[in-house]
Amino acid sequence: MDNLYYALEMTLNDWQILFAEWGEQKFRASQVCEWIYSKKEFSFHAMTNLSKALREKLNDNVIMSLPVMIRQQVSKDGTKKYLWNLNDGAKIESVLLNHGGHKTACISSQAGCPLKCAFCETGANGFTRNLTRGEILGQFLMMEKINGADINNVVFMGMGEPLLNEDNVFSAIRSLNAKNMRNLGARHITISTSGIAPGIEDLADFEIPIRLSLSLHAPNDELRSKLMPVNRQYPLQKLIASLKRYRERTGERITIEYALIDKVNDSPECAYETAALLDGLEPYINIIPFNPIPSKPDFKRSSQGRIKAFCAVLSEMKIEFELRKERGTDIMAACGQLAGSQR
Ligand code: SAH
Ligand code: SF4
């Protein structure tokens, strides 16, 4: 009996190898990928430019495994949150943001997260496993299919740390970007990391110039290690060195994420320290409102006054920043609120 294959786990090259084995022409690989990635046609029977025999052979040998939607929630601001069931019963979430017709998919790279940042609900709920490339792509394709519309941007800002699942994340990105697959521009793909320095180095050498976002949240090792235990492994000096290398190699500006938590990391001193730390990096800072999470009732969103004072220092220090609006908090779809459960 032939081996079974999983459609979304296959790269374009894998399809070409399979079709060569089957005595089919090479361009058939691109045709199948176009059906799946562009037209969102997930039934081999409906791939009408292939022979009936080939469609049947595909149907018998290749499994079209997709995340199964358990629930869709729609926020009052139009943000949608999806809860998916995976083959082994693992549950993950993705978010679809809508900005004036422009759609951004926020997708997960892991079921849970092992890094346990003090302010993050995903971290508080533990770690199950890495997602496969097909499970990463499946979230995106299913959201396009369900919404009947193209998604313009992908951000790896859902559950998990993408640079701890580098091979699968990079493989998924190659397929999103490939001309014969989803053909999504590199500038429309962003990885957000908590600061896995070796992963940032790999990203500096990655052949597709995607964007990088760093979750900083604290400007010194003492505070950052308390908030983000991963900082003990990759302290700021090491992290900044890898960011500088990324900046030099790619010429890309890095986005820094900084969530202001009341009286924890939002003092003017913290703002001055942040400016000094990032000196020479020409970053773009996103100041995110802290989103309250059930597992950390002590952490509150900073007051308007403290947010203003923090931002005033950044302006004074000539650091470019944007104060982000909260999105999807009413359905727990905002940054750090994804738990993969049916709350
Ligand atoms: N693990 C990666 C990708 C997840 S992105 C990372 O941490 O970067 C999720 C983003 O939301 C990160 O910038 C994270 O720091 C931020 N975040 C987590 N919990 C948050 C909270 N409660 N409020 C606001 N932002 C939060
Ligand atoms: Fe993991 Fe990112 Fe949450 Fe930290 S903020 S626990 S790295 S998902």
Coordinates of C-alpha atoms and ligand atoms in Angstrom, one line a residue:
M1 CA 0.0 0.0 0.0
D2 CA 1.2 3.5 -0.7
N3 CA 2.2 5.8 2.1
L4 CA -0.3 8.4 3.2
Y5 CA 0.7 12.1 2.8
Y6 CA -0.6 15.2 4.6
A7 CA -1.4 18.0 2.1
L8 CA -0.4 21.0 4.2
E9 CA 2.7 19.3 5.5
M10 CA 4.0 19.2 1.9
T11 CA 6.2 21.9 0.5
L12 CA 6.0 22.7 -3.3
N13 CA 9.2 20.6 -3.6
D14 CA 7.5 17.7 -1.8
W15 CA 4.6 17.8 -4.2
Q16 CA 7.0 17.8 -7.2
I17 CA 8.8 14.8 -5.8
L18 CA 5.5 12.9 -5.3
F19 CA 4.2 13.7 -8.8
A20 CA 7.6 12.7 -10.3
E21 CA 7.2 9.3 -8.4
W22 CA 3.7 9.0 -9.8
G23 CA 4.9 9.7 -13.4
E24 CA 2.9 13.0 -13.4
Q25 CA 4.2 16.3 -14.9
K26 CA 6.0 18.7 -12.6
F27 CA 3.6 21.6 -13.2
R28 CA 0.8 19.5 -11.7
A29 CA 2.4 20.4 -8.3
S30 CA 1.8 24.1 -8.8
Q31 CA -1.7 23.4 -10.0
V32 CA -2.6 21.5 -6.8
C33 CA -0.9 24.2 -4.6
E34 CA -2.9 26.9 -6.4
W35 CA -6.1 25.2 -5.6
I36 CA -5.2 24.8 -2.0
Y37 CA -3.4 28.1 -1.2
S38 CA -5.1 30.5 -3.7
K39 CA -8.5 29.2 -4.3
K40 CA -8.9 27.6 -0.9
E41 CA -10.3 24.5 -2.5
F42 CA -9.7 21.6 -0.1
S43 CA -11.4 18.8 -2.0
F44 CA -9.2 17.0 -4.5
H45 CA -12.4 16.0 -6.4
A46 CA -13.1 19.6 -7.2
M47 CA -9.6 20.3 -8.8
T48 CA -11.1 20.2 -12.2
N49 CA -7.9 20.9 -14.2
L50 CA -6.5 17.5 -13.1
S51 CA -7.4 14.2 -14.7
K52 CA -10.1 12.2 -12.9
A53 CA -7.6 9.5 -12.3
L54 CA -5.2 11.9 -10.6
R55 CA -7.9 13.4 -8.5
E56 CA -8.8 9.9 -7.3
K57 CA -5.2 9.0 -6.6
L58 CA -4.8 12.2 -4.6
N59 CA -8.0 11.5 -2.7
D60 CA -6.8 8.0 -1.8
N61 CA -3.3 8.9 -0.8
V62 CA -3.2 12.5 0.5
I63 CA -5.0 13.6 3.6
M64 CA -6.4 17.2 3.7
S65 CA -6.1 17.7 7.4
L66 CA -7.3 21.1 8.5
P67 CA -7.9 22.7 11.9
V68 CA -11.5 22.1 12.9
M69 CA -13.3 25.2 14.1
I70 CA -14.9 24.7 17.5
R71 CA -16.0 28.3 18.0
Q72 CA -16.0 31.7 16.3
Q73 CA -16.4 34.8 18.5
V74 CA -16.9 38.3 17.1
S75 CA -15.9 41.4 19.1
K76 CA -17.8 44.6 19.1
D77 CA -14.9 46.2 17.2
G78 CA -15.1 43.5 14.5
T79 CA -12.1 41.4 15.7
K80 CA -12.8 37.7 15.4
K81 CA -11.4 34.9 17.5
Y82 CA -11.3 31.3 16.4
L83 CA -10.8 28.2 18.6
W84 CA -9.5 25.2 16.7
N85 CA -9.3 21.5 17.4
L86 CA -6.2 19.8 16.0
N87 CA -5.8 16.1 15.1
D88 CA -4.6 15.0 18.5
G89 CA -7.2 17.1 20.4
A90 CA -4.9 20.0 21.1
K91 CA -6.7 23.3 21.1
I92 CA -5.3 26.5 19.7
E93 CA -6.6 30.0 18.9
S94 CA -6.2 32.5 16.1
V95 CA -7.4 36.1 15.8
L96 CA -8.5 38.0 12.7
L97 CA -8.2 41.8 12.9
N98 CA -10.0 44.0 10.5
H99 CA -8.7 47.6 9.9
G100 CA -10.9 49.3 7.4
G101 CA -11.1 46.3 5.1
H102 CA -7.5 45.4 5.7
K103 CA -7.3 42.0 7.4
T104 CA -4.5 40.7 9.6
A105 CA -4.3 37.2 10.8
C106 CA -2.7 36.7 14.2
I107 CA -1.7 33.0 14.3
S108 CA -0.3 30.5 16.8
S109 CA 3.0 28.7 16.5
Q110 CA 2.6 26.4 19.5
A111 CA -0.2 24.9 21.5
G112 CA 0.5 26.9 24.7
C113 CA 3.8 28.4 25.5
P114 CA 6.7 27.2 27.7
L115 CA 8.1 30.6 28.5
K116 CA 5.7 31.7 31.3
C117 CA 5.9 35.5 31.0
A118 CA 4.2 36.9 34.2
F119 CA 1.7 39.0 32.2
C120 CA 0.5 36.5 29.6
E121 CA -2.4 34.2 29.8
T122 CA -1.0 31.8 27.2
G123 CA 2.1 31.3 29.4
A124 CA 0.0 30.8 32.5
N125 CA -1.8 27.9 30.9
G126 CA 1.3 25.8 30.2
F127 CA 2.7 24.2 27.1
T128 CA 1.5 21.2 25.1
R129 CA 3.6 21.0 21.9
N130 CA 4.9 22.7 18.8
L131 CA 2.5 23.1 15.9
T132 CA 3.4 21.5 12.5
R133 CA 3.8 23.6 9.4
G134 CA 0.4 22.4 8.3
E135 CA -1.3 23.4 11.5
I136 CA 0.3 26.9 11.2
L137 CA -0.8 27.2 7.6
G138 CA -4.2 25.7 8.3
Q139 CA -5.2 28.5 10.7
F140 CA -4.5 31.1 7.9
L141 CA -6.2 29.1 5.1
M142 CA -9.3 28.3 7.2
M143 CA -9.7 31.9 8.2
E144 CA -9.5 33.0 4.5
K145 CA -12.0 30.2 3.6
I146 CA -14.5 31.0 6.3
N147 CA -14.4 34.7 5.7
G148 CA -14.4 34.3 1.9
A149 CA -11.7 37.0 1.6
D150 CA -8.0 37.4 1.3
I151 CA -6.0 38.2 4.4
N152 CA -3.4 40.9 3.8
N153 CA -1.0 40.4 6.8
V154 CA 0.1 37.5 9.0
V155 CA 1.6 38.1 12.4
F156 CA 3.0 35.3 14.6
M157 CA 1.5 36.9 17.7
G158 CA -0.9 34.2 18.7
M159 CA -0.1 31.4 21.2
G160 CA 3.5 30.3 21.6
E161 CA 7.0 31.5 20.8
P162 CA 7.6 31.2 17.1
L163 CA 11.4 31.1 17.4
L164 CA 11.2 28.0 19.6
N165 CA 9.5 26.3 16.7
E166 CA 11.7 27.7 14.0
D167 CA 11.8 24.9 11.4
N168 CA 8.0 24.7 11.1
V169 CA 7.4 28.4 11.3
F170 CA 10.0 29.1 8.6
S171 CA 8.6 26.3 6.4
A172 CA 5.1 27.8 6.7
I173 CA 6.4 31.2 5.9
R174 CA 8.1 29.9 2.8
S175 CA 4.8 28.5 1.6
L176 CA 2.9 31.7 2.4
N177 CA 5.5 33.7 0.4
A178 CA 6.0 31.3 -2.5
K179 CA 4.7 32.5 -5.9
N180 CA 3.1 29.2 -6.7
M181 CA 1.6 28.9 -3.2
R182 CA 0.0 31.8 -1.3
N183 CA 2.2 34.6 -2.8
L184 CA 2.0 36.8 0.3
G185 CA 4.7 39.5 0.3
A186 CA 7.5 39.3 2.9
R187 CA 6.7 42.7 4.2
H188 CA 3.2 41.4 5.2
I189 CA 4.6 38.7 7.5
T190 CA 5.8 39.5 11.0
I191 CA 7.4 37.3 13.7
S192 CA 7.0 38.5 17.2
T193 CA 9.5 37.0 19.7
S194 CA 10.1 37.2 23.4
G195 CA 13.8 37.4 22.7
I196 CA 15.2 34.1 21.6
A197 CA 18.6 35.5 20.6
P198 CA 19.8 32.5 18.4
G199 CA 16.5 32.6 16.6
I200 CA 16.9 36.3 15.8
E201 CA 20.3 35.5 14.4
D202 CA 18.7 32.9 12.2
L203 CA 16.1 35.4 11.1
A204 CA 18.9 37.7 10.1
D205 CA 20.1 35.1 7.6
F206 CA 16.6 33.9 6.5
E207 CA 16.1 34.2 2.8
I208 CA 12.7 35.9 3.0
P209 CA 12.9 39.5 4.5
I210 CA 10.0 39.3 6.9
R211 CA 9.5 41.8 9.7
L212 CA 10.6 41.3 13.3
S213 CA 8.9 42.5 16.4
L214 CA 10.5 42.1 19.8
S215 CA 8.5 41.9 23.0
L216 CA 10.6 44.0 25.3
H217 CA 8.3 45.1 28.2
A218 CA 11.3 46.0 30.5
P219 CA 14.5 48.0 30.0
N220 CA 16.8 46.3 32.5
D221 CA 17.7 42.7 33.3
E222 CA 16.4 42.7 36.8
L223 CA 12.9 43.7 35.9
R224 CA 12.8 41.9 32.6
S225 CA 13.9 38.6 34.2
K226 CA 11.0 38.9 36.7
L227 CA 8.5 39.6 34.0
M228 CA 10.0 37.3 31.3
P229 CA 12.0 34.4 32.7
V230 CA 13.4 33.8 29.2
N231 CA 15.6 36.9 29.9
R232 CA 17.7 34.8 32.2
Q233 CA 18.8 32.7 29.3
Y234 CA 19.1 35.5 26.8
P235 CA 19.8 38.7 28.8
L236 CA 19.5 42.1 27.3
Q237 CA 23.1 42.6 26.2
K238 CA 23.0 39.4 24.2
L239 CA 19.5 40.2 22.9
I240 CA 20.4 43.7 21.8
A241 CA 23.5 42.3 20.0
S242 CA 21.4 39.9 18.0
L243 CA 18.9 42.7 17.2
K244 CA 21.8 44.9 15.9
R245 CA 23.0 42.0 13.8
Y246 CA 19.5 41.5 12.3
R247 CA 19.2 45.3 11.7
E248 CA 22.6 45.4 9.9
R249 CA 22.1 42.3 7.8
T250 CA 18.5 43.1 6.7
G251 CA 18.4 46.9 6.9
E252 CA 14.9 46.4 8.4
R253 CA 13.6 48.5 11.2
I254 CA 12.6 46.5 14.3
T255 CA 9.3 47.0 16.1
I256 CA 9.5 46.9 19.9
E257 CA 6.4 45.9 21.8
Y258 CA 6.0 47.4 25.3
A259 CA 2.9 46.8 27.3
L260 CA 2.5 49.3 30.1
I261 CA 1.6 47.6 33.4
D262 CA 0.6 50.0 36.2
K263 CA 3.5 50.8 38.5
V264 CA 5.5 47.8 37.2
N265 CA 7.3 49.0 34.1
D266 CA 5.6 52.3 33.3
S267 CA 7.7 54.9 35.2
P268 CA 9.5 57.8 33.4
E269 CA 12.8 56.2 34.5
C270 CA 11.8 53.0 32.6
A271 CA 11.1 55.2 29.6
Y272 CA 14.6 56.8 29.8
E273 CA 16.2 53.4 30.3
T274 CA 14.3 52.0 27.3
A275 CA 15.5 54.9 25.1
A276 CA 19.1 54.4 26.2
L277 CA 18.9 50.6 25.7
L278 CA 17.7 51.0 22.2
D279 CA 20.1 53.7 21.2
G280 CA 21.5 53.1 17.8
L281 CA 18.8 50.6 16.8
E282 CA 16.4 53.1 15.4
P283 CA 13.4 51.1 16.6
Y284 CA 9.7 51.7 16.2
I285 CA 8.0 51.2 19.6
N286 CA 4.4 50.0 19.9
I287 CA 3.1 51.0 23.3
I288 CA 0.4 48.4 24.0
P289 CA -2.3 48.9 26.6
F290 CA -1.8 46.1 29.1
N291 CA -4.7 43.6 28.7
P292 CA -5.9 42.3 32.1
I293 CA -5.7 38.5 32.4
P294 CA -7.5 36.2 34.9
S295 CA -4.3 34.6 36.2
K296 CA -2.7 37.9 37.3
P297 CA -5.3 40.1 39.0
D298 CA -2.6 42.3 40.5
F299 CA -1.4 43.5 37.1
K300 CA -3.5 46.5 36.0
R301 CA -3.4 48.7 33.0
S302 CA -1.5 52.0 33.5
S303 CA -3.5 55.1 34.1
Q304 CA -3.8 57.7 31.3
G305 CA -1.5 60.0 33.3
R306 CA 1.3 57.4 33.6
I307 CA 0.9 56.4 29.9
K308 CA 1.2 60.1 28.9
A309 CA 4.3 60.6 31.0
F310 CA 6.0 57.5 29.6
C311 CA 5.3 58.6 26.1
A312 CA 6.5 62.2 26.8
V313 CA 9.9 60.8 27.7
L314 CA 10.0 58.8 24.5
S315 CA 9.2 61.9 22.5
E316 CA 11.8 63.9 24.3
M317 CA 14.4 61.2 23.5
K318 CA 13.3 61.3 19.9
I319 CA 12.2 57.6 19.8
E320 CA 9.4 56.9 17.3
F321 CA 6.4 55.2 18.9
E322 CA 2.7 54.6 18.5
L323 CA 0.2 54.2 21.2
R324 CA -1.9 51.2 20.2
K325 CA -5.6 50.9 20.7
E326 CA -6.9 47.8 22.4
R327 CA -8.7 45.3 20.1
G328 CA -10.9 42.4 20.9
T329 CA -10.6 42.6 24.7
D330 CA -14.3 41.9 25.2
I331 CA -13.8 38.4 23.7
M332 CA -10.3 37.8 25.3
A333 CA -8.7 38.1 21.8
A334 CA -6.2 40.8 22.6
C335 CA -2.4 40.4 23.0
G336 CA -1.6 37.9 25.7
Q337 CA -5.2 36.8 26.3
L338 CA -5.2 33.6 24.2
A339 CA -5.6 30.5 26.2
G340 CA -6.9 27.9 23.8
S341 CA -9.8 27.0 26.1
Q342 CA -13.6 27.3 25.8
R343 CA -13.9 29.9 28.6
Ligands
SAH1 N1 5.7 34.6 22.2 C1 5.8 35.7 21.3 C2 4.6 35.8 20.4 C3 3.3 36.1 21.1 S1 2.9 37.7 20.7 C4 6.1 37.0 22.0 O1 5.9 37.0 23.2 O2 6.4 38.0 21.4 C5 1.9 38.2 22.0 C6 2.3 39.7 22.3 O3 1.4 40.1 23.4 C7 3.7 39.8 22.8 O4 4.2 41.1 22.5 C8 3.4 39.8 24.3 O5 4.5 40.3 25.0 C9 2.2 40.6 24.4 N2 1.4 40.3 25.7 C10 1.3 39.2 26.4 N3 0.5 39.3 27.4 C11 0.0 40.6 27.3 C12 -1.0 41.3 28.1 N4 -1.6 40.8 29.1 N5 -1.3 42.6 27.7 C13 -0.7 43.1 26.6 N6 0.2 42.5 25.8 C14 0.6 41.2 26.2
SF4_2 FE1 4.9 32.9 25.5 FE2 4.9 35.3 24.3 FE3 3.1 34.7 26.2 FE4 5.7 35.1 26.9 S1 4.3 36.6 25.9 S2 4.3 33.5 27.6 S3 6.7 34.2 25.1 S4 3.3 33.7 24.2

